[in-house]
Coordinates of C-alpha atoms in Angstrom, one line a residue:
M1 CA -27.7 -3.1 33.8
I2 CA -27.6 0.2 35.4
L3 CA -24.4 1.2 33.5
I4 CA -25.9 0.2 30.1
L5 CA -29.1 1.8 31.0
L6 CA -27.2 5.0 31.6
S7 CA -25.1 4.7 28.4
T8 CA -28.6 4.2 26.4
I9 CA -30.2 7.4 28.0
F10 CA -27.2 9.5 27.2
L11 CA -26.3 8.0 23.8
I12 CA -30.2 8.0 22.3
P13 CA -30.4 12.2 22.4
V14 CA -26.8 12.1 21.1
L15 CA -27.7 9.7 18.2
M16 CA -30.9 11.6 17.7
G17 CA -29.0 14.9 17.2
L18 CA -26.4 13.5 14.8
G19 CA -29.3 11.9 13.0
K20 CA -31.1 15.3 12.6
A21 CA -28.1 16.8 11.3
V22 CA -27.6 14.2 8.8
E23 CA -31.6 14.3 7.7
G24 CA -30.7 17.9 6.9
F25 CA -28.7 17.0 4.2
S26 CA -29.9 13.8 3.2
G27 CA -33.9 13.5 3.9
S28 CA -35.1 11.0 6.4
L29 CA -36.1 7.5 5.1
F30 CA -38.7 6.9 7.9
G31 CA -39.6 9.2 10.8
G32 CA -39.6 9.1 14.3
I33 CA -36.8 8.3 17.0
A34 CA -35.7 5.2 15.4
G35 CA -35.5 6.8 11.9
K36 CA -33.3 9.8 13.4
I37 CA -31.0 7.1 15.3
A38 CA -30.4 5.0 12.2
S39 CA -29.5 8.4 10.4
G40 CA -27.0 9.3 12.9
I41 CA -25.2 6.0 13.0
L42 CA -25.1 5.8 9.5
G43 CA -23.8 9.6 9.1
I44 CA -21.3 9.3 12.0
S45 CA -20.0 5.6 10.9
L46 CA -19.2 7.1 7.2
I47 CA -17.8 10.3 8.7
W48 CA -15.5 8.3 11.5
T49 CA -14.4 5.9 8.8
I50 CA -13.0 8.8 6.9
L51 CA -11.4 10.3 9.8
A52 CA -9.6 7.0 10.8
F53 CA -7.5 7.0 7.9
F54 CA -6.1 9.9 9.4
I55 CA -6.5 9.9 13.5
P56 CA -7.3 7.6 16.1
L57 CA -10.8 7.5 17.3
N58 CA -10.0 8.4 21.0
I59 CA -12.0 11.0 23.3
Y60 CA -10.8 13.7 21.0
V61 CA -12.9 12.8 18.6
E62 CA -15.8 11.1 20.6
I63 CA -16.2 14.8 22.9
P64 CA -16.8 17.0 19.9
T65 CA -19.2 14.4 18.7
V66 CA -21.4 14.3 21.4
L67 CA -21.7 17.9 21.9
L68 CA -22.7 18.1 18.6
G69 CA -25.4 15.5 19.0
L70 CA -26.5 17.0 22.1
I71 CA -26.6 20.4 21.0
F72 CA -28.9 19.5 18.1
F73 CA -31.2 17.3 20.0
F74 CA -32.0 20.4 22.5
K75 CA -32.0 22.8 19.8
N76 CA -34.5 20.9 17.7
K77 CA -36.5 20.1 20.8
L78 CA -36.3 16.4 19.8
Y79 CA -37.4 15.1 23.2
R80 CA -40.8 16.1 22.0
E81 CA -40.8 12.9 19.9
F82 CA -41.1 10.7 22.8
Y83 CA -44.6 12.8 24.1
P84 CA -46.8 10.9 21.9
F85 CA -46.3 7.4 23.8
S86 CA -49.2 6.0 25.2
K87 CA -48.9 4.5 28.5
K88 CA -49.1 1.2 27.3
E89 CA -46.7 1.6 24.7
F90 CA -44.3 3.1 27.0
S91 CA -44.7 0.0 29.6
L92 CA -44.0 -2.3 26.3
V93 CA -40.7 -0.4 25.7
L94 CA -39.7 -0.2 29.3
I95 CA -40.5 -4.3 29.8
I96 CA -38.6 -5.3 26.8
S97 CA -35.7 -2.6 27.6
L98 CA -35.3 -4.4 31.0
I99 CA -34.6 -8.0 29.1
I100 CA -32.5 -6.5 26.7
L101 CA -30.3 -4.8 29.7
L102 CA -30.5 -8.1 31.7
C103 CA -29.3 -10.3 29.1
G104 CA -27.0 -7.7 27.8
S105 CA -25.3 -7.7 31.0
F106 CA -23.9 -10.9 30.8
Y107 CA -20.4 -12.0 29.7
P108 CA -19.3 -12.0 26.3
Y109 CA -19.1 -15.7 24.8
I110 CA -18.8 -15.4 21.0
L111 CA -15.2 -16.1 20.4
D112 CA -14.8 -13.4 18.0
H113 CA -15.4 -11.1 20.7
F114 CA -11.8 -12.0 22.0
G115 CA -10.0 -12.5 18.6
Y116 CA -11.5 -10.2 16.3
Y117 CA -14.3 -7.4 17.8
V118 CA -12.3 -6.3 20.8
P119 CA -9.0 -6.0 19.2
T120 CA -10.1 -4.2 16.3
I121 CA -11.9 -1.5 18.3
K122 CA -8.4 -1.2 20.5
W123 CA -6.7 -0.6 17.4
L124 CA -9.0 1.9 16.1
T125 CA -9.0 4.0 19.6
E126 CA -5.4 4.1 19.8
F127 CA -4.2 4.4 16.1
G128 CA -7.1 4.5 13.4
L129 CA -7.0 2.3 10.5
I130 CA -3.7 0.8 9.5
K131 CA -2.2 0.3 6.4
G132 CA -1.9 -3.7 5.4
I133 CA -2.6 -4.5 9.5
S134 CA -3.8 -8.0 7.8
N135 CA -0.3 -8.6 7.7
L136 CA 0.2 -8.7 11.3
D137 CA -3.1 -10.0 12.2
F138 CA -5.1 -11.5 9.1
T139 CA -8.4 -11.4 10.8
L140 CA -7.9 -7.3 11.9
G141 CA -7.8 -6.5 7.8
Q142 CA -11.9 -6.7 8.3
M143 CA -12.3 -3.2 10.0
S144 CA -16.0 -3.4 10.0
I145 CA -17.7 0.0 9.7
W146 CA -19.6 -1.2 12.9
H147 CA -16.6 -1.3 15.2
I148 CA -15.3 1.9 13.8
F149 CA -18.7 3.2 14.9
Q150 CA -18.2 1.6 18.2
A151 CA -15.1 2.3 18.6
G152 CA -15.8 6.1 18.4
F153 CA -18.0 5.8 21.2
S154 CA -16.1 3.5 23.3
N155 CA -14.0 6.2 25.5
F156 CA -16.6 7.1 27.9
S157 CA -20.3 6.8 26.5
D158 CA -20.2 2.9 25.8
P159 CA -17.0 1.8 27.8
F160 CA -18.4 -1.6 27.7
L161 CA -19.1 -2.5 24.6
R162 CA -22.7 -2.8 24.8
M163 CA -24.0 -0.7 21.7
N164 CA -25.7 -3.9 20.6
S165 CA -28.0 -3.8 23.5
I166 CA -28.7 0.0 22.9
L167 CA -29.3 -0.8 19.2
L168 CA -31.9 -3.5 19.9
I169 CA -33.8 -0.6 22.4
V170 CA -33.5 1.6 19.5
Y171 CA -35.0 -1.6 17.5
T172 CA -37.8 -1.8 19.8
L173 CA -38.6 2.1 19.6
Y174 CA -39.0 1.3 15.7
V175 CA -41.3 -2.0 16.1
V176 CA -43.6 0.8 18.7
E177 CA -43.4 3.7 16.3
K178 CA -44.6 1.8 13.3
K179 CA -46.9 -0.4 14.8
S180 CA -45.0 -3.4 13.2
W181 CA -45.5 -6.2 15.9
I182 CA -43.7 -9.3 14.1
H183 CA -40.3 -7.6 14.4
L184 CA -41.1 -8.5 18.4
C185 CA -40.5 -12.0 17.4
F186 CA -36.9 -11.0 16.5
I187 CA -35.9 -9.8 19.6
P188 CA -35.3 -12.7 21.8
V189 CA -33.0 -14.2 19.3
L190 CA -31.2 -11.1 19.0
L191 CA -30.1 -11.2 22.6
L192 CA -27.7 -13.7 21.9
F193 CA -25.5 -10.8 20.1
S194 CA -26.2 -8.2 22.9
Q195 CA -23.4 -8.9 24.9
S196 CA -20.6 -8.2 22.1
P197 CA -19.7 -5.8 19.6
S198 CA -21.0 -8.3 17.0
P199 CA -21.9 -6.7 13.5
D200 CA -24.0 -9.7 13.3
L201 CA -26.8 -8.1 15.1
P202 CA -26.8 -4.3 13.4
V203 CA -27.1 -6.1 10.1
I204 CA -30.2 -8.2 10.8
V205 CA -31.6 -5.2 12.9
F206 CA -31.3 -3.0 9.7
S207 CA -31.8 -5.0 7.0
L208 CA -35.5 -5.9 8.8
M209 CA -36.1 -2.3 9.1
I210 CA -35.1 -1.5 5.2
L211 CA -37.4 -4.8 4.6
N212 CA -40.4 -3.3 6.3
E213 CA -40.0 0.0 4.1
I214 CA -39.7 -1.7 0.8
I215 CA -42.5 -4.0 1.8
K216 CA -44.5 -0.9 2.7
E217 CA -43.3 0.5 -0.7
N218 CA -41.3 3.6 0.8
K219 CA -40.5 5.7 -2.5
Q220 CA -36.9 7.1 -1.0
T221 CA -34.9 5.1 -3.3
S222 CA -31.7 6.9 -2.9
L223 CA -32.0 6.5 1.0
L224 CA -33.0 2.6 0.5
F225 CA -30.2 2.1 -1.4
I226 CA -27.5 4.1 0.8
F227 CA -28.8 2.2 3.9
S228 CA -28.8 -1.1 2.3
V229 CA -25.1 -0.6 1.1
F230 CA -24.3 0.6 4.4
V231 CA -25.4 -2.8 5.8
F232 CA -23.5 -4.4 3.1
A233 CA -20.7 -2.6 4.3
I234 CA -20.6 -3.5 7.7
K235 CA -21.1 -7.3 6.7
P236 CA -20.5 -8.3 3.1
T237 CA -22.6 -11.3 3.1
M238 CA -25.4 -9.1 3.3
I239 CA -25.2 -8.6 -0.3
W240 CA -28.6 -9.2 -1.0
L241 CA -30.0 -6.2 0.7
P242 CA -28.2 -3.6 -1.8
V243 CA -28.9 -6.2 -4.6
L244 CA -33.0 -6.0 -3.4
S245 CA -32.7 -2.3 -3.2
F246 CA -31.2 -1.9 -6.6
L247 CA -34.0 -4.1 -8.1
Y248 CA -36.4 -2.4 -6.3
S249 CA -35.8 0.8 -7.3
I250 CA -35.2 -0.3 -10.9
F251 CA -38.4 -2.2 -11.8
I252 CA -41.0 -1.1 -8.8
V253 CA -40.3 2.5 -8.4
K254 CA -38.7 3.0 -12.0
S255 CA -35.9 5.3 -10.4
S256 CA -33.2 7.0 -12.3
F257 CA -29.8 5.7 -11.9
K258 CA -28.6 9.1 -10.5
Y259 CA -30.3 8.2 -7.2
L260 CA -28.1 5.2 -6.7
L261 CA -25.0 7.7 -7.1
P262 CA -24.7 8.3 -3.2
G263 CA -24.8 4.6 -2.5
I264 CA -22.0 3.9 -5.0
L265 CA -19.9 6.5 -3.5
I266 CA -20.4 4.5 0.1
I267 CA -19.4 1.2 -1.7
F268 CA -16.5 3.1 -3.3
L269 CA -15.4 3.8 0.3
F270 CA -16.0 0.5 1.4
F271 CA -13.4 -0.6 -0.8
V272 CA -10.9 1.8 -0.3
K273 CA -11.2 1.0 3.5
N274 CA -10.6 -2.8 3.0
I275 CA -7.7 -2.3 0.4
Y276 CA -6.0 -0.2 2.8
T277 CA -6.4 -2.5 5.8
F278 CA -6.3 -5.6 3.7
G279 CA -5.0 -5.2 0.5
Y280 CA -8.0 -6.2 -1.6
P281 CA -11.9 -4.8 -2.0
V282 CA -13.7 -7.2 -0.1
F283 CA -12.1 -8.9 3.0
P284 CA -10.9 -12.1 3.0
V285 CA -11.5 -12.8 -1.2
S286 CA -8.2 -12.1 -3.2
I287 CA -10.2 -10.7 -6.0
G288 CA -8.8 -7.4 -7.3
D289 CA -5.4 -7.4 -7.4
I290 CA -4.3 -3.8 -7.9
G291 CA -0.9 -4.3 -7.2
I292 CA -0.1 -2.8 -3.8
N293 CA 2.7 -4.0 -2.0
W294 CA 1.0 -4.4 1.5
K295 CA -1.4 -7.0 0.6
P296 CA -1.0 -10.3 2.6
N297 CA 1.6 -13.0 1.3
P298 CA -0.1 -15.5 -1.0
E299 CA 0.6 -18.5 1.3
V300 CA -1.2 -16.7 4.2
L301 CA -4.4 -16.3 1.7
K302 CA -4.1 -19.9 0.3
T303 CA -4.2 -21.2 4.4
S304 CA -7.0 -18.3 4.9
S305 CA -9.0 -19.8 1.6
Q306 CA -8.3 -23.5 2.7
Y307 CA -9.5 -22.6 6.6
A308 CA -12.7 -21.4 5.1
I309 CA -13.5 -24.6 3.1
Q310 CA -12.6 -26.6 6.2
K311 CA -15.1 -24.4 8.4
T312 CA -17.6 -25.2 5.4
Y313 CA -17.8 -28.6 6.7
D314 CA -17.4 -27.7 10.5
M315 CA -13.6 -28.6 10.7
Q316 CA -14.8 -32.1 10.8
Y317 CA -12.7 -33.0 7.5
S318 CA -9.2 -32.2 6.5
Y319 CA -8.6 -30.0 3.4
Q320 CA -7.4 -33.1 1.6
Q321 CA -10.3 -35.0 2.2
I322 CA -12.6 -32.2 1.1
K323 CA -10.4 -31.9 -2.2
E324 CA -11.2 -35.4 -2.9
F325 CA -15.0 -35.1 -2.5
S326 CA -17.2 -35.8 -5.7
G327 CA -19.7 -33.4 -6.5
F328 CA -22.3 -35.3 -4.7
D329 CA -20.0 -35.6 -1.6
Y330 CA -19.8 -32.0 -1.4
I331 CA -23.4 -31.2 -0.8
K332 CA -23.9 -34.9 1.2
N333 CA -21.3 -34.5 3.5
W334 CA -22.3 -30.5 4.1
L335 CA -26.0 -31.5 4.7
F336 CA -25.1 -34.5 7.0
L337 CA -22.6 -33.0 9.4
D338 CA -22.4 -34.2 13.0
G339 CA -24.1 -32.0 15.3
I340 CA -26.2 -29.2 15.1
K341 CA -24.5 -27.6 11.9
S342 CA -26.5 -30.5 9.8
K343 CA -29.9 -29.8 11.0
I344 CA -29.2 -25.6 10.6
N345 CA -27.9 -26.6 7.0
I346 CA -30.9 -28.8 6.0
F347 CA -33.4 -26.4 7.4
F348 CA -31.6 -23.6 5.3
V349 CA -32.0 -25.5 2.4
L350 CA -35.8 -26.3 3.0
S351 CA -36.6 -22.7 4.0
L352 CA -35.0 -21.4 0.6
V353 CA -37.2 -23.8 -1.5
I354 CA -40.3 -23.1 0.7
F355 CA -39.6 -19.5 -0.1
I356 CA -39.2 -20.0 -3.7
V357 CA -42.4 -22.2 -4.0
F358 CA -44.0 -19.4 -1.6
S359 CA -43.1 -16.4 -4.1
Y360 CA -44.3 -18.4 -7.1
I361 CA -47.5 -18.9 -5.4
K362 CA -47.6 -15.4 -4.3
K363 CA -47.0 -13.4 -7.6
N364 CA -45.9 -10.5 -6.2
K365 CA -43.2 -8.5 -7.8
I366 CA -41.8 -7.1 -4.3
I367 CA -42.0 -10.7 -2.6
S368 CA -40.1 -12.3 -6.1
L369 CA -37.4 -9.5 -6.1
I370 CA -37.0 -10.2 -2.4
C371 CA -36.4 -14.3 -3.3
I372 CA -34.3 -13.3 -6.4
S373 CA -31.7 -11.8 -4.0
L374 CA -31.8 -14.4 -1.3
V375 CA -31.3 -16.6 -4.1
I376 CA -28.2 -14.9 -5.6
K377 CA -26.8 -14.2 -2.1
S378 CA -27.3 -18.2 -1.2
I379 CA -25.5 -19.2 -4.2
L380 CA -22.4 -16.8 -3.5
V381 CA -22.5 -18.2 -0.1
L382 CA -22.4 -21.4 -1.0
L383 CA -19.7 -20.9 -3.3
F384 CA -17.1 -19.8 -1.2
S385 CA -18.0 -20.8 2.4
A386 CA -21.1 -21.7 3.4
Q387 CA -21.1 -21.6 7.1
Y388 CA -24.3 -21.2 9.0
R389 CA -23.4 -18.0 10.4
F390 CA -23.1 -16.6 6.8
F391 CA -26.8 -17.1 6.0
M392 CA -28.5 -16.8 9.3
D393 CA -29.8 -13.3 8.3
V394 CA -32.0 -15.7 5.5
F395 CA -34.1 -17.0 8.1
F396 CA -35.1 -14.0 9.5
V397 CA -35.9 -12.6 6.0
I398 CA -38.2 -15.5 5.2
F399 CA -39.9 -15.7 8.3
F400 CA -40.8 -11.9 8.3
V401 CA -42.0 -12.2 4.7
I402 CA -44.2 -15.0 4.7
F403 CA -45.6 -14.2 8.4
I404 CA -46.0 -10.5 8.2
N405 CA -49.6 -10.5 8.1
Y406 CA -50.4 -13.4 10.3
F407 CA -48.6 -11.8 13.5
N408 CA -50.7 -9.2 15.0
F409 CA -49.9 -7.7 18.5
K410 CA -51.2 -10.3 20.5
K411 CA -49.6 -13.3 18.6
S412 CA -46.3 -11.4 18.6
I413 CA -46.6 -10.8 22.3
A414 CA -47.2 -14.2 22.8
L415 CA -44.2 -15.6 20.9
F416 CA -42.1 -12.8 22.3
S417 CA -42.6 -13.7 25.7
V418 CA -42.0 -17.7 25.3
L419 CA -38.9 -17.0 23.2
S420 CA -37.9 -14.3 26.1
I421 CA -38.1 -17.2 28.8
I422 CA -36.2 -19.4 26.8
F423 CA -33.5 -17.2 26.2
I424 CA -33.1 -15.7 29.6
T425 CA -33.1 -19.3 30.8
F426 CA -30.1 -20.2 28.4
F427 CA -28.3 -16.9 30.0
T428 CA -28.8 -17.6 33.6
L429 CA -28.4 -21.4 33.1
P430 CA -25.7 -22.1 31.0
N431 CA -25.6 -25.7 31.8
I432 CA -28.9 -26.4 30.2
V433 CA -27.1 -25.4 26.8
Q434 CA -24.5 -27.9 27.3
I435 CA -26.7 -30.3 27.9
Y436 CA -29.5 -30.3 25.8
L437 CA -27.5 -28.9 22.5
P438 CA -24.0 -30.6 23.3
S439 CA -22.4 -29.7 19.6
F440 CA -23.4 -25.6 20.3
R441 CA -20.0 -25.1 21.5
L442 CA -20.3 -21.8 22.1
G443 CA -22.6 -22.9 24.9
S444 CA -19.5 -23.9 27.0
F445 CA -18.2 -20.2 26.9
M446 CA -21.5 -18.9 28.6
G447 CA -20.7 -17.3 32.0
K448 CA -23.7 -17.8 35.0
F449 CA -25.5 -14.8 36.2
E450 CA -23.8 -12.6 39.0
S451 CA -25.3 -10.0 41.3
K452 CA -23.1 -7.5 40.2
Q453 CA -24.6 -7.5 36.6
L454 CA -27.4 -5.4 38.1
Y455 CA -25.2 -2.4 37.9
T456 CA -22.1 -3.2 35.5
P457 CA -22.1 -5.6 32.7
S458 CA -19.6 -8.8 33.0
A459 CA -16.5 -8.9 31.3
Y460 CA -13.4 -10.5 31.1
H461 CA -9.8 -9.2 32.0
Y462 CA -6.5 -10.8 30.9
N463 CA -3.6 -8.5 30.1
S464 CA -0.7 -11.1 30.7
F465 CA 1.7 -11.4 27.8
N466 CA 5.0 -11.8 26.4
S467 CA 6.9 -9.3 24.4
F468 CA 9.3 -10.4 21.3
K469 CA 11.2 -8.8 18.6
I470 CA 11.9 -10.5 15.0
G471 CA 13.5 -8.0 12.6
N472 CA 12.1 -4.2 13.5
L473 CA 8.8 -5.7 15.0
Q474 CA 8.3 -5.6 18.6
F475 CA 5.3 -7.3 19.2
N476 CA 3.3 -9.0 22.1
V477 CA 1.8 -12.2 22.5
S478 CA -1.0 -13.5 25.0
K479 CA 0.5 -15.7 28.1
K480 CA -1.0 -18.9 27.7
Y481 CA -3.9 -17.7 25.7
P482 CA -5.0 -17.6 22.2
Y483 CA -6.3 -14.2 21.7
N484 CA -5.3 -10.5 22.4
F485 CA -7.8 -9.0 23.5
E486 CA -6.3 -6.6 26.1
T487 CA -2.7 -7.3 24.8
Q488 CA -1.0 -4.0 24.5
L489 CA -0.2 -3.1 20.6
P490 CA 1.0 -4.3 18.7
A491 CA -0.1 -7.9 19.5
I492 CA -0.3 -10.8 17.5
S493 CA -2.3 -14.1 18.2
E494 CA -0.2 -17.3 18.4
N495 CA -1.9 -19.0 15.7
Y496 CA -0.8 -16.2 13.1
I497 CA 2.7 -16.5 14.2
S498 CA 2.9 -20.1 13.3
E499 CA 1.4 -19.6 10.0
D500 CA 3.6 -16.9 8.9
V501 CA 6.9 -18.9 10.4
K502 CA 5.3 -21.8 8.3
A503 CA 5.0 -19.8 5.2
G504 CA 8.7 -18.4 5.7
I505 CA 7.7 -14.8 6.5
F506 CA 7.1 -12.3 9.0
P507 CA 5.3 -9.0 9.5
Q508 CA 7.6 -6.0 9.7
L509 CA 6.6 -2.3 10.3
V510 CA 6.9 0.2 7.0
D511 CA 8.5 2.7 9.5
E512 CA 9.9 1.3 12.9
K513 CA 9.3 4.7 14.5
N514 CA 5.9 5.3 13.8
I515 CA 3.3 2.0 13.4
R516 CA 0.5 4.3 11.6
K517 CA 2.5 4.0 8.3
G518 CA 1.7 0.2 8.5
F519 CA 2.8 -3.1 8.0
I520 CA 4.6 -5.3 5.2
W521 CA 5.6 -9.1 5.1
K522 CA 9.2 -10.2 4.6
K523 CA 11.0 -13.4 3.6
L524 CA 12.8 -14.4 7.1
N525 CA 16.6 -15.3 7.0
Q526 CA 17.8 -18.3 8.6
K527 CA 18.7 -15.9 11.8
E528 CA 15.1 -14.6 12.0
K529 CA 13.7 -18.1 11.2
N530 CA 15.7 -19.4 14.2
E531 CA 14.5 -16.4 16.3
A532 CA 10.7 -17.5 15.4
K533 CA 10.9 -21.2 16.0
N534 CA 12.5 -20.0 19.6
I535 CA 9.3 -17.7 20.2
I536 CA 7.1 -20.5 19.0
N537 CA 8.9 -23.3 21.2
S538 CA 8.5 -20.3 24.0
I539 CA 4.6 -19.8 23.4
N540 CA 4.4 -24.0 23.6
N541 CA 6.2 -24.3 26.7
S542 CA 4.4 -21.6 28.5
Y543 CA 1.1 -23.9 28.5
K544 CA 3.3 -26.6 30.2
Q545 CA 3.9 -24.2 33.4
K546 CA 1.9 -24.2 36.0

């Protein structure tokens, strides 16, 4: 807790200073401490995304960035922004921050933390963006802008990767500054993402901030669209937000199209980044082929697509079974899966129907545009991969819009308190989750409270690996563990090795002497196939050894 607190105290002035510098060029979407920090996150994320094409985001990038932020913070006397807080407001921020720091200090439990988040940040800090890295490990082709932002501050400012906890504290400051108390109801739920560098938390936080500004009829359409596109660039399933900002700009504010151009440039950067790492404009969809030679093998893309379809049904049906579903079966089987996923899916459909009816009754233009945007997003998610984690944000938005005028300060504090007790109990006594929600598999990965958390956040360490070579690629694989979150680079997850060999291919370096030149795939000859089979056998046999 103490070390996360120190990171928070250090980074808030840095981000405020950077935000002040960015606002000198772009203007401010919303004032105050949270507004400057949001601008700082946006600006430095975009700058680092461009830099990452050419250099790693190591300490030599972090130090000048931190110094620049601190210079602007003290030069502009931004510490005065904290003076207007009353004792009551300061106490509220302090109490909520302590809850966030406590929950953020627990062990990470989201599986993507080990298979996607941390490996991505490790690649970015050691090498930067790598061309065709999805050929090495398909998941790494995402390279979210949020992880680019986190990578740049992971060398010494936030070595424990608890930026999500810091962002939740910033969100708390936004709530207090704007006196928009309904946001307090969301913080306990978001604590679930405070231990990992999950992009789910920032996209929900930023989308709720932007939504609040749109409902208040903020006229800064250019900045609204820029921030909305930024959220989309962090996680493309947030497509509803730039759609909403676009519709709001055109039909409510009636802005000129030229005000949308900066946001369009960010979309272009997002596409270029994805083409560079993955081969196509939007990960993991193989649409928009421009004929580059580092795009993934068609068989790998096919396997990924089939896996996404199976994940829609929580892996409870084989791909062949799903192919044989009738139109009615597609819907029925999705709604009535075994376990908690079924309840979430049904609740999602009911929530969307209720919101459509609510929108019709209210006959409010902004609410109607929000509804249209959510329906568009929901249709796209249902068409590609209707996993609950892809429409989780819809629940937050619907709750916010319906109850924004109902939850005053007292009601918001009451709900915040109840939910905080529930989620803190879940973290401190994870066995309760396993008993009462056995189908919530992540509950089994939650670590128990340890006294050392009061000083340093809990973290797993595993750096045992084997090295192999096929063709010109020397690579590492974790021993008796499916993920490579601390394995020396270049590392490949064992399941991707099997998938590549099954497809008759394997990743290779473009330049054996320079890993930054990127990866391509090549067909295996008979000798290499035998080598690959021996490697797979070696990995499988390692699990049989004590």
